[in-house]
Amino acid sequence: MGRKHAIVIGASLGGLCAARVLSSAFDDVTVFERDPLPEGPANRPAVPQGRHVHLLMARGAAEFESLFPGLLADMVACGVPILENRPDCIHFGAAGHLLGTTHRLQDEFTAYVPSRPHLEWQIRRRVLALDNARLMDRGVDEPVYDGHRVTGVRTADGATVDADFVVDATGRGTRLPVWLSQWGFERPREDTVDVGIAYATHQLRIPDGLIDEKVIVVGASRTQPRGLGMLYYEDGTWGLTTFGVGKVPAPTDFNEMRELAEELLPAHIGAALHQAHPLGDVALHKYPTSRWRRFDELDRYPRGILPFGDAVASFNPTFGQGMTMTSLQAGHLQRALQTPDPEATFLAATAKSTWPVWTMNAIGDLTMHGADGPAPWWYRPVGALFDQFLGAAESDPVLAEWFLRRFSLLDSLYMVPSARLIGRTIRHNMTLWARSNTVQLVADDGDAGWVFGLWPVLVR
Ligand SMILES: Cc1cc2nc3c(=O)[nH]c(=O)nc-3n(C[C@H](O)[C@H](O)[C@H](O)COP(=O)(O)OP(=O)(O)OC[C@H]3O[C@@H](n4cnc5c(N)ncnc54)[C@H](O)[C@@H]3O)c2cc1C
C-alpha cells in the first residue's frame, strides 16, 4: 500500500480521530463531510444526537488527550466542568441502584463534561491545524473499487479522488455493507439488540447556587423504564435529557420532564428545576436498535477501506460509551497501520474491544430494560448477579468504585469482578440481609433476635 493520500468519509468524532491517526502515516489526508461545518461549537443537523446529553467517559477523555495533546486543558480553560470525584459532584443511578453520592470513593479519577458540539469543535480545530490534513465540505457518493482494492472515492459533485486508503466514518447509517455486496463480497452479519429508546432534551438555564452536582445520571431499571441525565455545560447552561427504554416513551413536555426529575432525584434538584428557564424547543430522538456489524467475521474483505466508529458498532446511547469506544478504535488503527495487513488487524482488534462492552450492554438491556433480541441462556443469571453486585455497591465504596471505574471503561473493558470482589459482595449483602432481618426478628420475637444479631459480626 502506498502512503501518499488517505481519505476519511465523515467529519464527526470518528472521522476526526481517524484523520489524526492517518496524518501520522500518510503524506496527505482529506476528510469529506457532507454537512456544512460550523466555525465554532454548534449543533449540526447530521449529528442530531449532539443536542442530547453526551457523557464523555474518563477513558475516552484520556484517549482523546493522547491523540490531541492539550485538549483537556483547553476545554477546562473554556469553562468545561471538570469532576474530580467529589461526592457532591455526581449523582449516579445504575439499574435502579444509587451509587457515588453517599460516600467518597477510594481512588480519584477525573472526568470532563463538554457539550457534544464543544468537544467536536475542539477536536475539529485541532485536525484543521494539522499541516497535512484538510476538510472538504463535500459528500461522498461511493468508494471506487478496481476489482482488487479501493482506490479512492467518487464525490457528490461527480469527481473521482484517488487515495491509497479510505476510512468510512459515516456513522451507523454506513453504506459499506451495500458497497461490499456490489463489489462481490458478503455483507457482514449484524448483531442487534432492539432497545427501543426515545430521547427528549431541553436546554435550560438554572440560577446559580441551586445545584452543586455537575453530572446527574439515573439509568433505567427493571421497575423504572425511564431515566434521565442532567449535565452542566461550559456555557453555563444545563442539558436535561429524559429517556424511555423498551419502547416506553420519554416525557417530552418540560413539565412532564420535571415531574420525572422530581420522582427520581433528590428534592433540591426538583426544586431547582422549578426555577429553570427552558431555552428553545425540546429536541427529540429515537434510537431503536444497537447494532454491531461483524466485518471481522467476513472470509473475504477488500483491501484499502475500513469502517470506523459507529459504522462498526453503535452502542445503547444511555450508557454513554460511543465516543470512548470510537477513541479506542483510533489506537487500533494506529497499531494496525504498522502491520502488513492493516484491514484484518484493525477489524480483529476492534472486535476484541467491542465484545465485552457490547455483551455487558446486551445483558443489561435484555434482562433489565425490556429490549428484544437473541439472549443466550447465561444472560439472565449474569444479569441477576450483577443486580446483586450493584445492590451491595450502594453502600460499599470499594464495590461502587470498582463499578464506576469499569463503567468509565478504565482499567479493563471487562465488567467481571474478581473472586475477592464477589466474596465481598456476598458478605456485604448477607450483612445487610441479616441486619434487616434482625430488626424484623427482634420486633417479632425478642428471644431469638440476638442469635441473628450476631450473624453480621460473624460474616464480616
Ligand atoms: C442519542 C444519542 C446519544 C448519545 N450519547 C452518547 C454519550 O452520552 N456518550 C458517548 O460517548 N456517545 C454517545 N453517543 C454516541 C456518539 O454520538 C457516537 O459514538 C460518536 O458520534 C461517533 O460517531 P461517528 O463519528 O462514528 O458517527 P456520527 O457521529 O454519526 O457521524 C457521521 C458523520 O458522517 C457524515 N457523513 C455521513 N455520510 C456521509 C457521506 N456520504 N459523505 C460525507 N459525510 C458523510 C455525517 O454528516 C456525520 O458528520 C450517542 C449517540 C446517540 C444517537
Coordinates of C-alpha atoms and ligand atoms in Angstrom, one line a residue, residues 9-10 12-14 32-35 44 46-47 49 53-55 116 139-140 169-172 199 285 287 308-310 317 320-324 326, ligand 1:
I9 CA -15.6 10.0 4.8
G10 CA -17.4 11.8 7.6
S12 CA -17.8 13.7 13.2
L13 CA -15.8 12.4 16.1
G14 CA -15.0 9.1 14.4
F32 CA -15.0 14.7 3.2
E33 CA -18.1 15.9 5.2
R34 CA -21.5 16.4 3.5
D35 CA -22.9 18.5 6.3
R44 CA -25.1 20.1 13.3
A46 CA -26.2 15.4 10.5
V47 CA -25.3 14.7 14.2
Q49 CA -27.5 13.2 18.9
V53 CA -26.6 14.8 26.8
H54 CA -23.3 13.2 25.9
L55 CA -21.2 11.8 28.7
R116 CA -21.0 17.4 22.4
G139 CA -20.4 14.5 0.4
V140 CA -19.0 11.2 -0.9
A169 CA -16.7 7.1 9.3
T170 CA -20.2 7.8 8.1
G171 CA -21.8 6.6 11.3
R172 CA -24.4 4.0 12.0
Y199 CA -34.8 10.7 24.0
H285 CA -34.5 11.5 19.0
Y287 CA -32.8 5.1 18.8
F308 CA -14.7 3.3 11.8
G309 CA -16.6 4.4 14.8
D310 CA -20.4 3.9 14.8
P317 CA -26.5 5.7 24.0
G320 CA -22.6 6.9 27.2
Q321 CA -19.9 4.8 25.7
G322 CA -19.9 5.5 21.9
M323 CA -17.3 8.3 21.8
T324 CA -15.0 6.4 24.1
T326 CA -14.5 5.3 19.0
Ligands
LIG1 C1 -29.0 9.9 21.1 C2 -27.5 9.6 21.3 C3 -26.9 9.9 22.4 C4 -25.5 9.6 22.6 N1 -24.9 9.8 23.7 C5 -23.6 9.5 23.9 C6 -22.9 9.7 25.1 O1 -23.5 10.2 26.1 N2 -21.6 9.4 25.2 C7 -20.9 8.9 24.2 O2 -19.7 8.6 24.3 N3 -21.5 8.6 23.0 C8 -22.8 8.9 22.8 N4 -23.4 8.7 21.6 C9 -22.6 8.1 20.5 C10 -21.8 9.1 19.8 O3 -22.5 10.2 19.4 C11 -21.0 8.4 18.6 O4 -20.4 7.3 19.1 C12 -20.0 9.4 18.1 O5 -20.6 10.5 17.5 C13 -19.1 8.7 17.0 O6 -19.9 8.6 15.9 P1 -19.3 8.6 14.4 O7 -18.3 9.7 14.2 O8 -18.8 7.2 14.1 O9 -20.6 8.9 13.5 P2 -21.6 10.1 13.5 O10 -21.4 11.0 14.7 O11 -22.9 9.6 13.2 O12 -21.1 11.0 12.3 C14 -21.1 10.5 10.9 C15 -20.6 11.7 10.1 O13 -20.5 11.3 8.7 C16 -21.1 12.2 7.9 N5 -21.5 11.6 6.6 C17 -22.4 10.6 6.5 N6 -22.5 10.1 5.2 C18 -21.6 10.9 4.5 C19 -21.2 10.9 3.2 N7 -21.7 10.1 2.3 N8 -20.3 11.8 2.8 C20 -19.7 12.7 3.7 N9 -20.0 12.7 5.0 C21 -20.9 11.8 5.4 C22 -22.3 12.8 8.7 O14 -22.7 14.0 8.2 C23 -21.6 12.9 10.1 O15 -20.9 14.1 10.2 C24 -24.8 8.9 21.5 C25 -25.5 8.6 20.3 C26 -26.8 8.9 20.2 C27 -27.6 8.5 18.9

